[in-house]
mmCIF file with all atom_site columns, C-alpha atoms in Angstrom:
data_model
loop_
_atom_site.group_PDB
_atom_site.id
_atom_site.type_symbol
_atom_site.label_atom_id
_atom_site.label_alt_id
_atom_site.label_comp_id
_atom_site.label_asym_id
_atom_site.label_entity_id
_atom_site.label_seq_id
_atom_site.pdbx_PDB_ins_code
_atom_site.Cartn_x
_atom_site.Cartn_y
_atom_site.Cartn_z
_atom_site.occupancy
_atom_site.B_iso_or_equiv
_atom_site.pdbx_formal_charge
_atom_site.auth_seq_id
_atom_site.auth_comp_id
_atom_site.auth_asym_id
_atom_site.auth_atom_id
_atom_site.pdbx_PDB_model_num
ATOM 1   C CA . MET A 1 1   ? 2.309   -14.653 4.870   1.00 49.00 ? 1   MET A CA 1
ATOM 2   C CA . SER A 1 2   ? 5.390   -15.654 6.844   1.00 47.00 ? 2   SER A CA 1
ATOM 3   C CA . ALA A 1 3   ? 5.308   -16.244 10.597  1.00 60.00 ? 3   ALA A CA 1
ATOM 4   C CA . ASN A 1 4   ? 7.825   -13.428 11.184  1.00 78.00 ? 4   ASN A CA 1
ATOM 5   C CA . LYS A 1 5   ? 6.226   -10.062 11.702  1.00 89.00 ? 5   LYS A CA 1
ATOM 6   C CA . PRO A 1 6   ? 7.185   -7.711  8.874   1.00 93.00 ? 6   PRO A CA 1
ATOM 7   C CA . LYS A 1 7   ? 8.941   -4.466  9.721   1.00 94.00 ? 7   LYS A CA 1
ATOM 8   C CA . THR A 1 8   ? 8.381   -2.832  6.322   1.00 96.00 ? 8   THR A CA 1
ATOM 9   C CA . ILE A 1 9   ? 5.721   -2.899  3.643   1.00 97.00 ? 9   ILE A CA 1
ATOM 10  C CA . ASP A 1 10  ? 8.220   -4.581  1.315   1.00 97.00 ? 10  ASP A CA 1
ATOM 11  C CA . GLU A 1 11  ? 8.672   -7.406  3.851   1.00 96.00 ? 11  GLU A CA 1
ATOM 12  C CA . TYR A 1 12  ? 4.901   -7.650  4.309   1.00 97.00 ? 12  TYR A CA 1
ATOM 13  C CA . ILE A 1 13  ? 4.230   -7.996  0.586   1.00 97.00 ? 13  ILE A CA 1
ATOM 14  C CA . ALA A 1 14  ? 7.113   -10.466 0.128   1.00 96.00 ? 14  ALA A CA 1
ATOM 15  C CA . GLY A 1 15  ? 5.329   -12.869 2.494   1.00 95.00 ? 15  GLY A CA 1
ATOM 16  C CA . PHE A 1 16  ? 2.504   -13.511 0.004   1.00 96.00 ? 16  PHE A CA 1
ATOM 17  C CA . PRO A 1 17  ? 2.272   -15.690 -3.119  1.00 96.00 ? 17  PRO A CA 1
ATOM 18  C CA . LYS A 1 18  ? 3.613   -13.970 -6.250  1.00 97.00 ? 18  LYS A CA 1
ATOM 19  C CA . GLU A 1 19  ? 0.167   -13.328 -7.764  1.00 95.00 ? 19  GLU A CA 1
ATOM 20  C CA . THR A 1 20  ? -0.994  -11.648 -4.549  1.00 96.00 ? 20  THR A CA 1
ATOM 21  C CA . GLN A 1 21  ? 2.244   -9.647  -4.336  1.00 97.00 ? 21  GLN A CA 1
ATOM 22  C CA . VAL A 1 22  ? 1.467   -8.087  -7.716  1.00 97.00 ? 22  VAL A CA 1
ATOM 23  C CA . ILE A 1 23  ? -1.977  -7.002  -6.509  1.00 97.00 ? 23  ILE A CA 1
ATOM 24  C CA . LEU A 1 24  ? -0.662  -5.682  -3.176  1.00 98.00 ? 24  LEU A CA 1
ATOM 25  C CA . GLU A 1 25  ? 1.989   -3.653  -5.022  1.00 98.00 ? 25  GLU A CA 1
ATOM 26  C CA . ALA A 1 26  ? -0.696  -2.203  -7.305  1.00 98.00 ? 26  ALA A CA 1
ATOM 27  C CA . VAL A 1 27  ? -2.775  -1.188  -4.274  1.00 98.00 ? 27  VAL A CA 1
ATOM 28  C CA . ARG A 1 28  ? 0.304   0.326   -2.628  1.00 98.00 ? 28  ARG A CA 1
ATOM 29  C CA . LYS A 1 29  ? 1.185   2.277   -5.783  1.00 98.00 ? 29  LYS A CA 1
ATOM 30  C CA . THR A 1 30  ? -2.401  3.509   -6.117  1.00 98.00 ? 30  THR A CA 1
ATOM 31  C CA . ILE A 1 31  ? -2.438  4.773   -2.531  1.00 98.00 ? 31  ILE A CA 1
ATOM 32  C CA . ARG A 1 32  ? 1.009   6.348   -2.976  1.00 97.00 ? 32  ARG A CA 1
ATOM 33  C CA . GLU A 1 33  ? -0.131  8.198   -6.115  1.00 97.00 ? 33  GLU A CA 1
ATOM 34  C CA . ALA A 1 34  ? -3.308  9.441   -4.420  1.00 97.00 ? 34  ALA A CA 1
ATOM 35  C CA . ALA A 1 35  ? -1.421  10.555  -1.292  1.00 97.00 ? 35  ALA A CA 1
ATOM 36  C CA . PRO A 1 36  ? 2.183   11.314  -2.322  1.00 97.00 ? 36  PRO A CA 1
ATOM 37  C CA . GLU A 1 37  ? 2.905   13.142  0.954   1.00 96.00 ? 37  GLU A CA 1
ATOM 38  C CA . ALA A 1 38  ? 1.975   10.129  3.091   1.00 97.00 ? 38  ALA A CA 1
ATOM 39  C CA . GLY A 1 39  ? 4.553   8.065   4.920   1.00 97.00 ? 39  GLY A CA 1
ATOM 40  C CA . GLU A 1 40  ? 4.669   4.280   4.956   1.00 97.00 ? 40  GLU A CA 1
ATOM 41  C CA . THR A 1 41  ? 4.887   2.091   8.036   1.00 96.00 ? 41  THR A CA 1
ATOM 42  C CA . ILE A 1 42  ? 3.563   -1.121  9.532   1.00 97.00 ? 42  ILE A CA 1
ATOM 43  C CA . SER A 1 43  ? 0.883   -0.747  12.198  1.00 95.00 ? 43  SER A CA 1
ATOM 44  C CA . TYR A 1 44  ? -1.240  -3.530  13.654  1.00 93.00 ? 44  TYR A CA 1
ATOM 45  C CA . ASP A 1 45  ? 0.866   -5.847  11.441  1.00 94.00 ? 45  ASP A CA 1
ATOM 46  C CA . MET A 1 46  ? -0.557  -4.180  8.305   1.00 96.00 ? 46  MET A CA 1
ATOM 47  C CA . PRO A 1 47  ? 0.825   -1.777  5.704   1.00 97.00 ? 47  PRO A CA 1
ATOM 48  C CA . THR A 1 48  ? -0.182  1.694   6.807   1.00 97.00 ? 48  THR A CA 1
ATOM 49  C CA . PHE A 1 49  ? 0.012   5.106   5.218   1.00 97.00 ? 49  PHE A CA 1
ATOM 50  C CA . THR A 1 50  ? 0.335   8.013   7.635   1.00 96.00 ? 50  THR A CA 1
ATOM 51  C CA . LEU A 1 51  ? -0.056  11.742  7.260   1.00 95.00 ? 51  LEU A CA 1
ATOM 52  C CA . GLY A 1 52  ? 0.569   14.457  9.811   1.00 91.00 ? 52  GLY A CA 1
ATOM 53  C CA . GLY A 1 53  ? 1.318   11.952  12.545  1.00 90.00 ? 53  GLY A CA 1
ATOM 54  C CA . SER A 1 54  ? -1.963  10.052  12.097  1.00 93.00 ? 54  SER A CA 1
ATOM 55  C CA . TYR A 1 55  ? -2.907  7.019   10.084  1.00 94.00 ? 55  TYR A CA 1
ATOM 56  C CA . LEU A 1 56  ? -4.533  7.682   6.739   1.00 95.00 ? 56  LEU A CA 1
ATOM 57  C CA . ILE A 1 57  ? -5.307  4.216   5.454   1.00 96.00 ? 57  ILE A CA 1
ATOM 58  C CA . TYR A 1 58  ? -4.345  0.599   6.079   1.00 96.00 ? 58  TYR A CA 1
ATOM 59  C CA . PHE A 1 59  ? -4.432  -2.259  3.612   1.00 97.00 ? 59  PHE A CA 1
ATOM 60  C CA . ALA A 1 60  ? -4.010  -5.965  4.178   1.00 96.00 ? 60  ALA A CA 1
ATOM 61  C CA . GLY A 1 61  ? -3.763  -9.132  2.169   1.00 96.00 ? 61  GLY A CA 1
ATOM 62  C CA . TRP A 1 62  ? -5.895  -12.121 3.058   1.00 96.00 ? 62  TRP A CA 1
ATOM 63  C CA . LYS A 1 63  ? -6.412  -15.525 1.499   1.00 94.00 ? 63  LYS A CA 1
ATOM 64  C CA . LYS A 1 64  ? -9.306  -14.429 -0.733  1.00 95.00 ? 64  LYS A CA 1
ATOM 65  C CA . HIS A 1 65  ? -9.321  -10.630 -0.614  1.00 96.00 ? 65  HIS A CA 1
ATOM 66  C CA . ILE A 1 66  ? -7.470  -7.363  -0.042  1.00 97.00 ? 66  ILE A CA 1
ATOM 67  C CA . ALA A 1 67  ? -8.969  -5.232  2.718   1.00 96.00 ? 67  ALA A CA 1
ATOM 68  C CA . LEU A 1 68  ? -8.837  -1.457  3.135   1.00 96.00 ? 68  LEU A CA 1
ATOM 69  C CA . TYR A 1 69  ? -9.362  0.205   6.507   1.00 94.00 ? 69  TYR A CA 1
ATOM 70  C CA . PRO A 1 70  ? -11.024 2.347   7.755   1.00 89.00 ? 70  PRO A CA 1
ATOM 71  C CA . VAL A 1 71  ? -14.337 2.821   6.032   1.00 82.00 ? 71  VAL A CA 1
ATOM 72  C CA . SER A 1 72  ? -15.738 5.953   7.632   1.00 81.00 ? 72  SER A CA 1
ATOM 73  C CA . GLY A 1 73  ? -19.188 7.476   7.619   1.00 82.00 ? 73  GLY A CA 1
ATOM 74  C CA . LYS A 1 74  ? -18.035 10.019  5.049   1.00 84.00 ? 74  LYS A CA 1
ATOM 75  C CA . LEU A 1 75  ? -16.858 7.224   2.748   1.00 86.00 ? 75  LEU A CA 1
ATOM 76  C CA . LEU A 1 76  ? -20.164 5.433   3.077   1.00 85.00 ? 76  LEU A CA 1
ATOM 77  C CA . GLU A 1 77  ? -22.015 8.656   2.423   1.00 88.00 ? 77  GLU A CA 1
ATOM 78  C CA . GLU A 1 78  ? -20.057 9.429   -0.740  1.00 89.00 ? 78  GLU A CA 1
ATOM 79  C CA . LEU A 1 79  ? -19.338 5.932   -2.079  1.00 90.00 ? 79  LEU A CA 1
ATOM 80  C CA . GLY A 1 80  ? -21.944 3.776   -0.349  1.00 86.00 ? 80  GLY A CA 1
ATOM 81  C CA . GLU A 1 81  ? -23.540 2.454   -3.509  1.00 89.00 ? 81  GLU A CA 1
ATOM 82  C CA . GLU A 1 82  ? -20.198 1.419   -5.004  1.00 91.00 ? 82  GLU A CA 1
ATOM 83  C CA . LEU A 1 83  ? -18.925 -0.022  -1.722  1.00 91.00 ? 83  LEU A CA 1
ATOM 84  C CA . SER A 1 84  ? -22.139 -2.013  -1.228  1.00 89.00 ? 84  SER A CA 1
ATOM 85  C CA . GLN A 1 85  ? -21.100 -4.424  -3.979  1.00 92.00 ? 85  GLN A CA 1
ATOM 86  C CA . TYR A 1 86  ? -18.155 -5.554  -1.832  1.00 94.00 ? 86  TYR A CA 1
ATOM 87  C CA . LYS A 1 87  ? -18.114 -7.518  1.397   1.00 93.00 ? 87  LYS A CA 1
ATOM 88  C CA . GLY A 1 88  ? -16.573 -6.014  4.463   1.00 88.00 ? 88  GLY A CA 1
ATOM 89  C CA . SER A 1 89  ? -16.598 -5.897  8.193   1.00 83.00 ? 89  SER A CA 1
ATOM 90  C CA . LYS A 1 90  ? -17.077 -3.015  10.573  1.00 79.00 ? 90  LYS A CA 1
ATOM 91  C CA . GLY A 1 91  ? -14.816 -0.319  9.242   1.00 87.00 ? 91  GLY A CA 1
ATOM 92  C CA . SER A 1 92  ? -13.392 -2.191  6.240   1.00 91.00 ? 92  SER A CA 1
ATOM 93  C CA . VAL A 1 93  ? -14.067 -3.066  2.646   1.00 95.00 ? 93  VAL A CA 1
ATOM 94  C CA . HIS A 1 94  ? -12.910 -6.346  1.059   1.00 96.00 ? 94  HIS A CA 1
ATOM 95  C CA . PHE A 1 95  ? -11.925 -6.537  -2.588  1.00 97.00 ? 95  PHE A CA 1
ATOM 96  C CA . PRO A 1 96  ? -11.877 -10.160 -3.825  1.00 97.00 ? 96  PRO A CA 1
ATOM 97  C CA . LEU A 1 97  ? -8.620  -11.435 -5.302  1.00 96.00 ? 97  LEU A CA 1
ATOM 98  C CA . ASP A 1 98  ? -10.454 -13.288 -8.069  1.00 95.00 ? 98  ASP A CA 1
ATOM 99  C CA . LYS A 1 99  ? -11.829 -10.041 -9.552  1.00 95.00 ? 99  LYS A CA 1
ATOM 100 C CA . PRO A 1 100 ? -10.013 -7.041  -11.049 1.00 95.00 ? 100 PRO A CA 1
ATOM 101 C CA . MET A 1 101 ? -8.841  -4.715  -8.277  1.00 97.00 ? 101 MET A CA 1
ATOM 102 C CA . PRO A 1 102 ? -10.894 -1.474  -8.411  1.00 97.00 ? 102 PRO A CA 1
ATOM 103 C CA . LEU A 1 103 ? -7.882  0.843   -8.344  1.00 97.00 ? 103 LEU A CA 1
ATOM 104 C CA . ASP A 1 104 ? -9.943  3.872   -9.385  1.00 97.00 ? 104 ASP A CA 1
ATOM 105 C CA . LEU A 1 105 ? -12.264 3.280   -6.416  1.00 96.00 ? 105 LEU A CA 1
ATOM 106 C CA . ILE A 1 106 ? -9.258  2.898   -4.110  1.00 97.00 ? 106 ILE A CA 1
ATOM 107 C CA . THR A 1 107 ? -7.959  6.253   -5.383  1.00 97.00 ? 107 THR A CA 1
ATOM 108 C CA . ARG A 1 108 ? -11.279 7.886   -4.548  1.00 95.00 ? 108 ARG A CA 1
ATOM 109 C CA . ILE A 1 109 ? -11.315 6.248   -1.103  1.00 95.00 ? 109 ILE A CA 1
ATOM 110 C CA . VAL A 1 110 ? -7.866  7.673   -0.347  1.00 96.00 ? 110 VAL A CA 1
ATOM 111 C CA . LYS A 1 111 ? -8.842  11.122  -1.575  1.00 95.00 ? 111 LYS A CA 1
ATOM 112 C CA . ILE A 1 112 ? -11.912 11.127  0.664   1.00 94.00 ? 112 ILE A CA 1
ATOM 113 C CA . ARG A 1 113 ? -9.751  9.959   3.582   1.00 93.00 ? 113 ARG A CA 1
ATOM 114 C CA . LEU A 1 114 ? -7.432  12.909  2.874   1.00 93.00 ? 114 LEU A CA 1
ATOM 115 C CA . GLN A 1 115 ? -10.428 15.225  3.376   1.00 88.00 ? 115 GLN A CA 1
ATOM 116 C CA . ASP A 1 116 ? -11.451 13.596  6.686   1.00 78.00 ? 116 ASP A CA 1
#
């Protein structure tokens, strides 16, 4: 990613290698389709979808994975078994770039976040 802080999600994605850009755009489209009413912004230097004045979900590109934030207790309760096959940190799940992106799982994550 470039040293300049992005002001839009388009700028954020443009700062990555082409193959990662394609994956980030697919994640963005998946979130957009699952939450069509959500707004887009950059928060904490990451692409962020907002709804009703609050954040809904963040995503971020890294060298070896795409991360989604936050992973809540409700998400773990409903999708814990599926999420357990992915690495993560407190409050996030990491989807490796060298594997197919689980877009259906991302859709379900967003839908659960909409219920939170």
